[in-house]
Short mmCIF file of C-alpha atoms in Angstrom, two decimals:
data_model
loop_
_atom_site.label_atom_id
_atom_site.label_comp_id
_atom_site.label_asym_id
_atom_site.label_seq_id
_atom_site.Cartn_x
_atom_site.Cartn_y
_atom_site.Cartn_z
CA UNK Y 14 103.75 -45.00 77.27
CA UNK Y 15 103.82 -48.62 76.39
CA UNK Y 16 100.65 -50.67 76.59
CA UNK Y 17 100.87 -54.37 77.28
CA UNK Y 18 98.06 -56.62 76.09
CA UNK Y 19 97.18 -59.56 78.28
CA UNK Y 20 96.42 -62.14 75.59
CA UNK Y 21 95.34 -64.68 78.18
CA UNK Y 22 92.58 -62.35 79.37
CA UNK Y 23 91.46 -61.61 75.81
CA UNK Y 24 91.36 -65.31 74.97
CA UNK Y 25 89.41 -66.05 78.13
CA UNK Y 26 86.96 -63.24 77.32
CA UNK Y 27 86.23 -64.51 73.82
CA UNK Y 28 86.08 -68.08 75.09
CA UNK Y 29 83.50 -67.16 77.75
CA UNK Y 30 81.51 -64.96 75.33
CA UNK Y 31 81.53 -67.62 72.63
CA UNK Y 32 80.60 -70.30 75.13
CA UNK Y 33 77.66 -68.28 76.45
CA UNK Y 34 76.47 -67.63 72.87
CA UNK Y 35 76.63 -71.32 71.98
CA UNK Y 36 74.81 -72.22 75.19
CA UNK Y 37 72.09 -69.67 74.41
CA UNK Y 38 71.82 -70.92 70.83
CA UNK Y 39 71.52 -74.51 72.03
CA UNK Y 40 68.88 -73.44 74.56
CA UNK Y 41 66.85 -71.64 71.88
CA UNK Y 42 67.01 -74.63 69.56
CA UNK Y 43 65.95 -77.10 72.26
CA UNK Y 44 63.26 -74.75 73.57
CA UNK Y 45 61.89 -74.27 70.08
CA UNK Y 46 61.89 -78.00 69.35
CA UNK Y 47 60.28 -78.96 72.65
CA UNK Y 48 57.92 -76.06 73.30
CA UNK Y 49 57.39 -73.84 70.28
CA UNK Y 50 57.76 -76.06 67.23
CA UNK Y 51 54.09 -76.46 66.45
CA UNK Y 52 54.40 -75.47 62.80
CA UNK Y 53 55.62 -78.70 61.16
CA UNK Y 54 52.02 -79.81 60.58
CA UNK Y 55 49.26 -77.22 60.55
CA UNK Y 56 45.60 -76.94 59.64
CA UNK Y 57 44.76 -74.77 56.63
CA UNK Y 58 43.18 -71.39 57.43
CA UNK Y 59 40.76 -70.07 54.83
CA UNK Y 60 41.17 -66.55 56.27
CA UNK Y 61 44.67 -65.39 57.12
CA UNK Y 62 48.00 -67.09 56.59
CA UNK Y 63 48.74 -70.79 57.13
CA UNK Y 64 52.14 -70.82 58.82
CA UNK Y 65 54.70 -73.59 58.60
CA UNK Y 66 58.28 -73.97 59.76
CA UNK Y 67 60.89 -73.09 57.13
CA UNK Y 68 62.37 -76.53 57.88
CA UNK Y 69 59.46 -78.08 55.96
CA UNK Y 70 59.61 -79.12 52.32
CA UNK Y 71 58.55 -76.18 50.11
CA UNK Y 72 57.34 -75.69 46.54
CA UNK Y 73 57.70 -71.88 46.62
CA UNK Y 74 60.58 -69.53 47.61
CA UNK Y 75 60.63 -67.62 50.90
CA UNK Y 76 62.58 -64.82 52.57
CA UNK Y 77 65.16 -65.78 55.20
CA UNK Y 78 64.53 -62.39 56.85
CA UNK Y 79 61.40 -61.65 58.86
CA UNK Y 80 58.95 -59.40 56.99
CA UNK Y 81 58.33 -57.29 60.14
CA UNK Y 82 61.53 -57.07 62.20
CA UNK Y 83 63.82 -57.89 59.22
CA UNK Y 84 66.02 -60.08 61.37
CA UNK Y 85 67.69 -63.16 59.97
CA UNK Y 86 65.55 -66.17 60.94
CA UNK Y 87 67.07 -69.32 62.35
CA UNK Y 88 65.56 -72.53 61.05
CA UNK Y 89 63.86 -73.26 64.36
CA UNK Y 90 62.09 -69.88 64.61
CA UNK Y 91 61.47 -69.05 60.95
CA UNK Y 92 57.99 -69.42 59.47
CA UNK Y 93 56.54 -69.01 56.00
CA UNK Y 94 52.99 -69.04 54.66
CA UNK Y 95 52.51 -72.20 52.64
CA UNK Y 96 50.03 -70.43 50.34
CA UNK Y 97 51.55 -67.03 49.51
CA UNK Y 98 55.24 -67.38 50.66
CA UNK Y 99 55.34 -64.39 53.06
CA UNK Y 100 57.85 -64.95 55.89
CA UNK Y 101 57.92 -64.09 59.59
CA UNK Y 102 59.58 -65.16 62.81
CA UNK Y 103 57.57 -66.69 65.64
CA UNK Y 104 57.41 -63.33 67.41
CA UNK Y 105 56.05 -61.40 64.43
CA UNK Y 106 53.80 -63.79 62.51
CA UNK Y 107 50.64 -62.50 64.18
CA UNK Y 108 51.55 -58.98 63.07
CA UNK Y 109 51.92 -60.22 59.49
CA UNK Y 110 48.45 -61.77 59.76
CA UNK Y 111 47.06 -58.27 60.39
CA UNK Y 112 49.13 -56.34 57.83
CA UNK Y 113 49.35 -58.62 54.79
CA UNK Y 114 46.64 -60.54 52.96
CA UNK Y 115 47.10 -64.11 51.85
CA UNK Y 116 45.92 -65.53 48.52
CA UNK Y 117 42.43 -64.38 47.60
CA UNK Y 118 40.28 -67.46 47.02
CA UNK Y 119 37.66 -65.50 45.07
CA UNK Y 120 37.68 -62.21 43.14
CA UNK Y 121 35.03 -60.11 41.30
CA UNK Y 122 34.86 -61.30 37.69
CA UNK Y 123 34.44 -57.73 36.39
CA UNK Y 124 37.75 -56.56 37.89
CA UNK Y 125 41.32 -57.19 36.78
CA UNK Y 126 43.01 -59.81 38.95
CA UNK Y 127 46.48 -58.40 39.77
CA UNK Y 128 49.74 -60.11 40.68
CA UNK Y 129 50.30 -60.79 44.37
CA UNK Y 130 53.91 -59.83 44.96
CA UNK Y 131 55.77 -61.08 48.04
CA UNK Y 132 59.27 -60.03 49.12
CA UNK Y 133 61.40 -63.20 49.04
CA UNK Y 134 64.88 -61.70 49.57
CA UNK Y 135 67.56 -59.58 47.91
CA UNK Y 136 69.38 -60.33 44.68
CA UNK Y 137 72.63 -62.29 44.75
CA UNK Y 138 74.49 -59.35 43.18
CA UNK Y 139 73.60 -57.07 46.09
CA UNK Y 140 74.50 -59.78 48.57
CA UNK Y 141 77.94 -60.07 47.02
CA UNK Y 142 78.51 -56.30 46.86
CA UNK Y 143 76.93 -55.06 50.10
CA UNK Y 144 76.85 -58.19 52.22
CA UNK Y 145 73.95 -56.73 54.18
CA UNK Y 146 70.18 -56.49 54.17
CA UNK Y 147 69.58 -52.78 53.55
CA UNK Y 148 66.60 -50.87 52.19
CA UNK Y 149 68.63 -49.80 49.12
CA UNK Y 150 69.23 -53.38 48.02
CA UNK Y 151 67.47 -54.72 44.95
CA UNK Y 152 64.81 -57.08 46.23
CA UNK Y 153 63.25 -60.14 44.67
CA UNK Y 154 59.46 -60.14 44.52
CA UNK Y 155 57.60 -63.39 43.90
CA UNK Y 156 54.04 -63.62 42.56
CA UNK Y 157 52.12 -66.19 44.59
CA UNK Y 158 49.97 -67.08 41.57
CA UNK Y 159 52.07 -67.07 38.39
CA UNK Y 160 55.41 -67.99 40.07
CA UNK Y 161 57.25 -65.12 38.33
CA UNK Y 162 60.08 -63.28 40.09
CA UNK Y 163 60.88 -59.59 39.52
CA UNK Y 164 63.79 -57.51 40.79
CA UNK Y 165 63.15 -53.96 42.04
CA UNK Y 166 63.89 -51.65 44.98
CA UNK Y 167 60.37 -51.36 46.34
CA UNK Y 168 56.78 -52.28 45.60
CA UNK Y 169 56.11 -48.88 44.01
CA UNK Y 170 58.15 -50.06 41.03
CA UNK Y 171 55.75 -52.98 40.49
CA UNK Y 172 52.96 -52.21 38.06
CA UNK Y 173 49.45 -53.28 38.93
CA UNK Y 174 49.02 -55.53 35.90
CA UNK Y 175 46.80 -58.53 35.36
CA UNK Y 176 48.16 -61.92 36.42
CA UNK Y 177 47.94 -64.60 33.72
CA UNK Y 178 48.98 -67.52 36.04
CA UNK Y 179 51.86 -68.24 33.62
CA UNK Y 180 52.96 -71.92 33.24
CA UNK Y 181 50.15 -73.38 35.40
CA UNK Y 182 47.33 -71.35 33.82
CA UNK Y 183 45.77 -74.55 32.38
CA UNK Y 184 45.46 -76.25 35.79
CA UNK Y 185 44.71 -73.35 38.16
CA UNK Y 186 41.15 -72.30 39.02
CA UNK Y 187 41.33 -68.46 38.86
CA UNK Y 188 39.77 -66.61 41.81
CA UNK Y 189 37.58 -64.77 39.28
CA UNK Y 190 35.89 -68.11 38.48
CA UNK Y 191 35.14 -69.03 42.09
CA UNK Y 192 31.76 -68.31 43.64
CA UNK Y 193 31.64 -68.69 47.42
CA UNK Y 194 28.99 -68.32 50.08
CA UNK Y 195 29.69 -68.29 53.82
CA UNK Y 196 33.19 -69.63 53.26
CA UNK Y 197 32.06 -72.55 51.08
CA UNK Y 198 32.59 -72.97 47.36
CA UNK Y 199 29.24 -72.89 45.52
CA UNK Y 200 30.30 -73.19 41.89
CA UNK Y 201 33.17 -72.75 39.44
CA UNK Y 202 32.65 -70.72 36.27
CA UNK Y 203 34.46 -72.20 33.24
CA UNK Y 204 37.46 -70.38 31.78
CA UNK Y 205 37.57 -69.30 28.14
CA UNK Y 206 40.45 -71.67 27.37
CA UNK Y 207 40.01 -74.96 25.50
CA UNK Y 208 43.11 -76.40 27.20
CA UNK Y 209 41.88 -75.59 30.70
CA UNK Y 210 41.73 -78.76 32.79
CA UNK Y 211 42.12 -77.83 36.47
CA UNK Y 212 44.00 -80.11 38.82
CA UNK Y 213 42.29 -81.08 42.09
CA UNK Y 214 44.36 -82.48 44.98
CA UNK Y 215 42.60 -84.76 47.47
CA UNK Y 216 44.69 -86.09 50.36
CA UNK Y 217 44.01 -88.23 53.42
CA UNK Y 218 46.04 -87.39 56.53
CA UNK Y 219 45.29 -90.84 58.02
CA UNK Y 220 46.89 -92.84 55.22
CA UNK Y 221 49.72 -95.22 56.06
CA UNK Y 222 52.75 -93.00 55.33
CA UNK Y 223 51.37 -90.09 57.44
CA UNK Y 224 52.83 -87.54 54.97
CA UNK Y 225 49.69 -86.29 53.27
CA UNK Y 226 50.01 -83.03 55.21
CA UNK Y 227 53.17 -82.35 53.19
CA UNK Y 228 51.30 -82.86 49.91
CA UNK Y 229 48.56 -80.47 51.02
CA UNK Y 230 51.12 -77.81 51.89
CA UNK Y 231 53.15 -78.10 48.67
CA UNK Y 232 50.17 -77.75 46.33
CA UNK Y 233 48.55 -74.87 48.22
CA UNK Y 234 51.59 -72.84 47.21
CA UNK Y 235 51.19 -73.66 43.51
CA UNK Y 236 47.40 -73.73 43.02
CA UNK Y 237 44.32 -71.97 44.30
CA UNK Y 238 43.97 -73.33 47.88
CA UNK Y 239 40.36 -74.37 47.17
CA UNK Y 240 41.81 -76.97 44.77
CA UNK Y 241 43.62 -78.71 47.65
CA UNK Y 242 41.23 -80.87 49.69
CA UNK Y 243 41.86 -82.48 53.06
CA UNK Y 244 39.32 -85.33 53.34
CA UNK Y 245 39.53 -85.22 57.12
CA UNK Y 246 37.87 -81.78 56.85
CA UNK Y 247 35.93 -81.91 53.57
CA UNK Y 248 34.47 -85.13 52.16
CA UNK Y 249 34.83 -86.02 48.45
CA UNK Y 250 31.02 -86.11 48.20
CA UNK Y 251 30.82 -82.40 49.01
CA UNK Y 252 33.68 -81.54 46.63
CA UNK Y 253 32.03 -83.07 43.55
CA UNK Y 254 29.14 -80.63 43.95
CA UNK Y 255 31.28 -77.79 42.61
CA UNK Y 256 33.96 -79.52 40.52
CA UNK Y 257 34.36 -78.28 36.94
CA UNK Y 258 32.92 -80.62 34.32
CA UNK Y 259 36.41 -81.47 33.05
CA UNK Y 260 39.32 -81.87 35.44
CA UNK Y 261 42.13 -84.12 36.62
CA UNK Y 262 42.25 -85.37 40.20
CA UNK Y 263 45.31 -86.43 42.19
CA UNK Y 264 44.46 -88.65 45.16
CA UNK Y 265 47.18 -88.75 47.81
CA UNK Y 266 46.36 -91.72 50.00
CA UNK Y 267 45.96 -95.46 50.11
CA UNK Y 268 43.68 -97.80 48.18
CA UNK Y 269 40.77 -97.06 50.52
CA UNK Y 270 41.02 -93.31 49.91
CA UNK Y 271 41.21 -93.86 46.14
CA UNK Y 272 38.05 -96.00 46.25
CA UNK Y 273 36.26 -93.31 48.31
CA UNK Y 274 37.06 -90.62 45.73
CA UNK Y 275 36.15 -92.86 42.77
CA UNK Y 276 32.76 -93.63 44.32
CA UNK Y 277 32.07 -89.91 44.82
CA UNK Y 278 33.02 -89.12 41.21
CA UNK Y 279 30.93 -92.00 39.84
CA UNK Y 280 27.88 -90.51 41.55
CA UNK Y 281 28.36 -87.33 39.49
CA UNK Y 282 28.40 -88.58 35.87
CA UNK Y 283 28.40 -85.04 34.45
CA UNK Y 284 31.97 -84.60 35.73
CA UNK Y 285 34.60 -86.00 33.37
CA UNK Y 286 37.44 -86.48 35.82
CA UNK Y 287 40.54 -88.63 35.28
CA UNK Y 288 42.22 -89.80 38.50
CA UNK Y 289 45.94 -90.10 39.22
CA UNK Y 290 47.40 -91.57 42.41
CA UNK Y 291 50.16 -90.42 44.72
CA UNK Y 292 50.74 -93.56 46.85
CA UNK Y 293 50.66 -92.82 50.57
CA UNK Y 294 49.06 -95.99 51.92
CA UNK Y 295 50.56 -99.29 53.00
CA UNK Y 296 49.85 -101.63 50.07
CA UNK Y 297 49.21 -99.15 47.22
CA UNK Y 298 48.26 -101.95 44.81
CA UNK Y 299 46.28 -99.81 42.34
CA UNK Y 300 49.11 -97.25 42.27
CA UNK Y 301 51.58 -100.02 41.38
CA UNK Y 302 49.41 -101.26 38.52
CA UNK Y 303 48.99 -97.75 37.04
CA UNK Y 304 52.71 -96.95 37.24
CA UNK Y 305 52.58 -94.35 40.03
CA UNK Y 306 54.92 -96.37 42.22
CA UNK Y 307 54.82 -98.59 45.32
CA UNK Y 308 55.12 -95.82 47.89
CA UNK Y 309 55.83 -92.23 48.78
CA UNK Y 310 59.38 -91.07 47.86
CA UNK Y 311 61.67 -89.60 50.50
CA UNK Y 312 61.59 -86.19 48.76
CA UNK Y 313 58.33 -84.94 47.24
CA UNK Y 314 58.67 -82.61 44.24
CA UNK Y 315 55.31 -81.00 43.45
CA UNK Y 316 56.47 -79.60 40.10
CA UNK Y 317 57.56 -83.08 38.96
CA UNK Y 318 54.21 -84.54 40.03
CA UNK Y 319 52.32 -81.93 37.98
CA UNK Y 320 54.48 -82.72 34.94
CA UNK Y 321 53.78 -86.46 35.32
CA UNK Y 322 50.03 -85.87 35.55
CA UNK Y 323 50.04 -83.71 32.42
CA UNK Y 324 51.83 -86.46 30.48
CA UNK Y 325 49.72 -89.34 31.85
CA UNK Y 326 47.41 -91.35 29.59
CA UNK Y 327 43.76 -92.17 30.25
CA UNK Y 328 42.77 -95.77 31.05
CA UNK Y 329 39.53 -97.42 32.19
CA UNK Y 330 39.14 -99.38 35.45
CA UNK Y 331 36.31 -101.86 36.05
CA UNK Y 332 34.00 -101.11 38.96
CA UNK Y 333 32.17 -103.87 40.85
CA UNK Y 334 29.01 -103.79 42.91
CA UNK Y 335 29.00 -106.00 46.01
CA UNK Y 336 25.58 -106.71 47.52
CA UNK Y 337 25.61 -108.30 50.98
CA UNK Y 338 22.30 -109.86 52.02
CA UNK Y 339 22.49 -111.02 55.66
CA UNK Y 340 20.64 -114.23 56.57
CA UNK Y 341 18.06 -114.41 59.31
CA UNK Y 342 19.43 -114.75 62.83
CA UNK Y 343 18.24 -116.98 65.66
CA UNK Y 344 15.44 -114.57 66.55
CA UNK Y 345 14.25 -114.45 62.94
CA UNK Y 346 15.55 -110.93 62.40
CA UNK Y 347 17.52 -109.94 59.32
CA UNK Y 348 20.04 -107.10 59.19
CA UNK Y 349 19.62 -104.53 56.39
CA UNK Y 350 21.18 -105.15 52.99
CA UNK Y 351 24.57 -103.58 52.43
CA UNK Y 352 25.95 -102.34 49.09
CA UNK Y 353 29.65 -101.68 48.48
CA UNK Y 354 31.80 -101.04 45.43
CA UNK Y 355 35.21 -102.57 44.71
CA UNK Y 356 38.02 -101.49 42.39
CA UNK Y 357 40.98 -103.64 43.50
CA UNK Y 358 39.77 -106.84 45.14
CA UNK Y 359 37.45 -108.36 47.72
CA UNK Y 360 38.22 -111.28 50.01
CA UNK Y 361 36.88 -113.47 52.80
CA UNK Y 362 39.19 -115.22 55.24
CA UNK Y 363 42.55 -114.99 56.92
CA UNK Y 364 43.99 -112.13 54.83
CA UNK Y 365 40.95 -110.02 55.73
CA UNK Y 366 41.41 -111.06 59.37
CA UNK Y 367 44.99 -109.76 59.38
CA UNK Y 368 43.78 -106.50 57.79
CA UNK Y 369 41.08 -106.24 60.46
CA UNK Y 370 43.64 -106.79 63.25
CA UNK Y 371 45.85 -104.07 61.77
CA UNK Y 372 42.89 -101.69 61.38
CA UNK Y 373 42.01 -102.10 65.05
CA UNK Y 374 45.62 -101.62 66.14
CA UNK Y 375 46.01 -98.50 64.01
CA UNK Y 376 42.88 -96.84 65.35
CA UNK Y 377 43.94 -97.54 68.94
CA UNK Y 378 47.63 -96.64 69.14
CA UNK Y 379 49.49 -96.79 65.81
CA UNK Y 380 47.93 -93.75 64.14
CA UNK Y 381 50.00 -91.15 66.00
CA UNK Y 382 53.27 -92.87 65.03
CA UNK Y 383 52.12 -94.05 61.59
CA UNK Y 384 54.68 -94.74 58.90
CA UNK Y 385 54.76 -97.16 56.04
CA UNK Y 386 57.67 -99.13 57.54
CA UNK Y 387 55.95 -99.42 60.90
CA UNK Y 388 52.79 -100.59 59.14
CA UNK Y 389 54.71 -103.35 57.36
CA UNK Y 390 56.26 -104.50 60.64
CA UNK Y 391 52.83 -104.52 62.26
CA UNK Y 392 51.44 -106.57 59.39
CA UNK Y 393 54.26 -109.13 59.77
CA UNK Y 394 53.64 -109.61 63.49
CA UNK Y 395 49.87 -109.79 63.05
CA UNK Y 396 50.28 -112.27 60.20
CA UNK Y 397 52.50 -114.49 62.37
CA UNK Y 398 49.88 -114.29 65.11
CA UNK Y 399 47.19 -115.48 62.70
CA UNK Y 400 49.41 -118.40 61.72
CA UNK Y 401 49.01 -119.60 65.32
CA UNK Y 402 45.38 -118.51 65.63
CA UNK Y 403 43.49 -118.50 62.33
CA UNK Y 404 40.62 -116.43 63.73
CA UNK Y 405 38.01 -118.99 62.77
CA UNK Y 406 39.13 -119.19 59.11
CA UNK Y 407 40.12 -122.88 59.28
CA UNK Y 408 37.88 -125.02 57.08
CA UNK Y 409 36.50 -122.03 55.19
CA UNK Y 410 35.70 -124.27 52.22
CA UNK Y 411 33.06 -126.04 54.33
CA UNK Y 412 31.28 -122.77 55.17
CA UNK Y 413 31.47 -121.10 51.78
CA UNK Y 414 29.72 -121.99 48.54
CA UNK Y 415 30.82 -120.04 45.47
CA UNK Y 416 29.21 -119.88 42.04
CA UNK Y 417 31.01 -118.11 39.16
CA UNK Y 418 28.74 -117.18 36.24
CA UNK Y 419 26.26 -119.77 37.51
CA UNK Y 420 28.82 -122.60 37.80
CA UNK Y 421 29.58 -123.97 41.29
CA UNK Y 422 33.27 -124.09 42.19
CA UNK Y 423 34.89 -127.06 43.91
CA UNK Y 424 37.00 -125.61 46.71
CA UNK Y 425 40.06 -127.32 48.25
CA UNK Y 426 40.98 -126.73 51.93
CA UNK Y 427 41.09 -122.94 52.23
CA UNK Y 428 41.48 -120.11 54.70
CA UNK Y 429 40.82 -117.30 52.22
CA UNK Y 430 38.82 -116.76 49.01
CA UNK Y 431 39.65 -113.73 46.85
CA UNK Y 432 38.17 -111.99 43.81
CA UNK Y 433 40.78 -109.86 42.00
CA UNK Y 434 40.15 -106.96 39.62
CA UNK Y 435 43.76 -105.77 39.21
CA UNK Y 436 47.05 -107.70 38.82
CA UNK Y 437 48.37 -106.71 42.25
CA UNK Y 438 47.42 -107.84 45.74
CA UNK Y 439 49.07 -107.66 49.16
CA UNK Y 440 51.55 -104.87 48.30
CA UNK Y 441 52.65 -106.05 44.88
CA UNK Y 442 51.98 -109.80 44.67
CA UNK Y 443 50.79 -110.86 41.19
CA UNK Y 444 48.57 -113.69 42.38
CA UNK Y 445 46.87 -114.70 39.16
CA UNK Y 446 49.99 -115.09 36.99
CA UNK Y 447 52.67 -116.03 39.49
CA UNK Y 448 54.46 -119.37 39.57
CA UNK Y 449 52.59 -121.10 36.75
CA UNK Y 450 54.35 -122.86 33.88
CA UNK Y 451 51.03 -123.47 32.13
CA UNK Y 452 49.26 -120.85 30.08
CA UNK Y 453 47.04 -118.63 32.23
CA UNK Y 454 44.28 -116.41 30.89
CA UNK Y 455 45.46 -112.81 30.65
CA UNK Y 456 44.38 -110.56 33.50
CA UNK Y 457 43.08 -107.06 32.74
CA UNK Y 458 41.52 -104.38 34.90
CA UNK Y 459 39.13 -103.32 32.13
CA UNK Y 460 37.87 -106.64 30.66
CA UNK Y 461 34.75 -106.97 32.83
CA UNK Y 462 36.07 -110.09 34.56
CA UNK Y 463 37.24 -110.98 38.06
CA UNK Y 464 39.91 -113.57 38.84
CA UNK Y 465 38.90 -115.98 41.63
CA UNK Y 466 41.76 -117.45 43.68
CA UNK Y 467 42.24 -119.20 47.02
CA UNK Y 468 44.83 -119.20 49.82
CA UNK Y 469 45.33 -122.10 52.19
CA UNK Y 470 46.87 -120.39 55.28
CA UNK Y 471 48.89 -117.51 56.69
CA UNK Y 472 52.06 -119.44 55.89
CA UNK Y 473 50.81 -119.66 52.31
CA UNK Y 474 50.50 -115.84 52.28
CA UNK Y 475 54.09 -115.52 53.53
CA UNK Y 476 55.35 -117.84 50.77
CA UNK Y 477 53.35 -115.90 48.17
CA UNK Y 478 54.94 -112.66 49.37
CA UNK Y 479 58.38 -114.23 48.84
CA UNK Y 480 57.46 -115.70 45.45
CA UNK Y 481 57.89 -119.28 46.69
CA UNK Y 482 54.34 -120.49 46.02
CA UNK Y 483 51.31 -119.94 43.85
CA UNK Y 484 47.64 -119.60 44.80
CA UNK Y 485 44.74 -121.84 43.90
CA UNK Y 486 43.52 -120.47 40.57
CA UNK Y 487 39.83 -121.22 40.03
CA UNK Y 488 38.31 -119.17 37.21
CA UNK Y 489 37.55 -115.81 35.61
CA UNK Y 490 33.97 -114.61 35.86
CA UNK Y 491 31.74 -111.55 35.50
CA UNK Y 492 29.25 -112.52 38.23
CA UNK Y 493 29.83 -114.20 41.58
CA UNK Y 494 27.51 -115.56 44.23
CA UNK Y 495 28.99 -116.52 47.60
CA UNK Y 496 26.97 -118.09 50.42
CA UNK Y 497 28.69 -117.71 53.77
CA UNK Y 498 27.72 -119.74 56.84
CA UNK Y 499 28.91 -118.47 60.22
CA UNK Y 500 31.05 -115.38 60.80
CA UNK Y 501 34.31 -114.54 59.06
CA UNK Y 502 36.45 -111.47 58.36
CA UNK Y 503 35.86 -109.79 55.01
CA UNK Y 504 37.49 -106.86 53.21
CA UNK Y 505 36.91 -104.71 50.13
CA UNK Y 506 39.87 -102.67 48.85
CA UNK Y 507 41.64 -102.91 52.20
CA UNK Y 508 38.65 -101.87 54.34
CA UNK Y 509 37.91 -104.85 56.66
CA UNK Y 510 35.03 -105.88 58.93
CA UNK Y 511 33.58 -109.00 60.54
CA UNK Y 512 30.83 -110.46 58.35
CA UNK Y 513 28.07 -112.72 59.63
CA UNK Y 514 26.10 -115.33 57.64
CA UNK Y 515 25.10 -113.79 54.31
CA UNK Y 516 24.63 -114.17 50.60
CA UNK Y 517 27.16 -112.04 48.73
CA UNK Y 518 26.56 -111.04 45.11
CA UNK Y 519 29.26 -109.47 42.94
CA UNK Y 520 28.32 -107.91 39.59
CA UNK Y 521 29.71 -105.29 37.14
CA UNK Y 522 28.91 -101.64 37.92
CA UNK Y 523 30.48 -99.58 35.15
CA UNK Y 524 34.00 -98.19 34.84
CA UNK Y 525 36.05 -95.34 36.27
CA UNK Y 526 38.55 -93.20 34.37
CA UNK Y 527 42.13 -93.42 35.64
CA UNK Y 528 45.48 -91.92 34.63
CA UNK Y 529 48.44 -94.18 33.88
CA UNK Y 530 51.92 -92.74 34.41
CA UNK Y 531 54.03 -92.80 31.25
CA UNK Y 532 57.20 -93.25 33.27
CA UNK Y 533 56.94 -95.66 36.17
CA UNK Y 534 58.00 -94.21 39.50
CA UNK Y 535 60.02 -96.19 41.96
CA UNK Y 536 60.16 -95.66 45.68
CA UNK Y 537 63.16 -93.61 46.75
#
């Protein structure tokens, strides 16, 4: 009997089946993006796994198959633990939380600390030969601590041997050295290794680029999670209570975050910490000066960052004490004295007013959509607005008297007065040395001197940004006294506020230890 095949029916069948599959796939992707994709940014969990989407940037390998159901995970439903690398789909991740432990933050010092092996897939040889995901395939196991990978058929073949933390042993705080109480770190016991200099990561989620969450995630996979600090959860002041006496610190944030960390470290003189910067703010002036780059690159490589920090050289940075003594008001009352510390610069006038406008805008509606580009655009529009309305900065020279090392300065018509500690201001403008054909005294961030300059208007700022003008250069000095009449915007290291009538004293307050990158980074 002859059988005739209706090819039109077969084609229609496969067309309908394929169309339904593509429609379902599109539905799952859209549903996941709109409803279920809550794993791009997550809060760290001290107990249990911290899940992230496999679409995120990663510093550790992961398995493309779910640990529980062993199904191939699509990008929109696949999750991995940013600390230990275990994988799961969105249906099974809660089961993994119950069955598998994450990295142990602390461990008894009298017991051997073993490897923590995680299944991260099958070997390429088995993939080529079998083209399936079977139990007989040789699997790759990854140690969450030492980063080694071993090939074997099952975990029974893995010996319970001590983990030596391998290539990052000099920067990792071993769990056997950590003492905790009620979930908080109490102290860190030193390691018997003369080269041990642990790396501490401190990041600010609210910095201008809004990518600090990515930094936190990448380094939790490479270090002990207690070494990775989110300042929105844990303040630098509480961290310095348990820091090892010798360490290196990477601050991922803007100039304000860097100043916050430096102040906390200065208050603990027994800690010899050198600070590197991963620029994630808007201006990043200190990062530019120290060679860490003008901004966050498009792709963040945690291993490359660690290598750069290891090769960095130590350099001192002057620290300045700013004492603000408010004058008596109309009712004879005087506000309390205020003490601040500066590392980059301090200013009074229109540039501080623009920073204050931006700060208010960011706290109200820009924070959720923060990005460095958006911040620059906002600064441009706010600066143009202050060109039309100076915010009361017109005629600043008539309301300000400045003495540098006891010598009164003669001020021309100004809208801003600045004291610079580093050779970068306003996102990379070299105010002190720019545009002058005459010899200018060399500027250094460790010479115990401030450079005092003036700016005439917002248009002057715009021309300075384009390199078409130069500021008023007054002097270099180690002590400043500024008497301010009336109210005017003021800022210290990018943190602005409205200042009333006051006497402002600026004097040296020691030095902080920084790390200078040997190879300057550029923004990608």
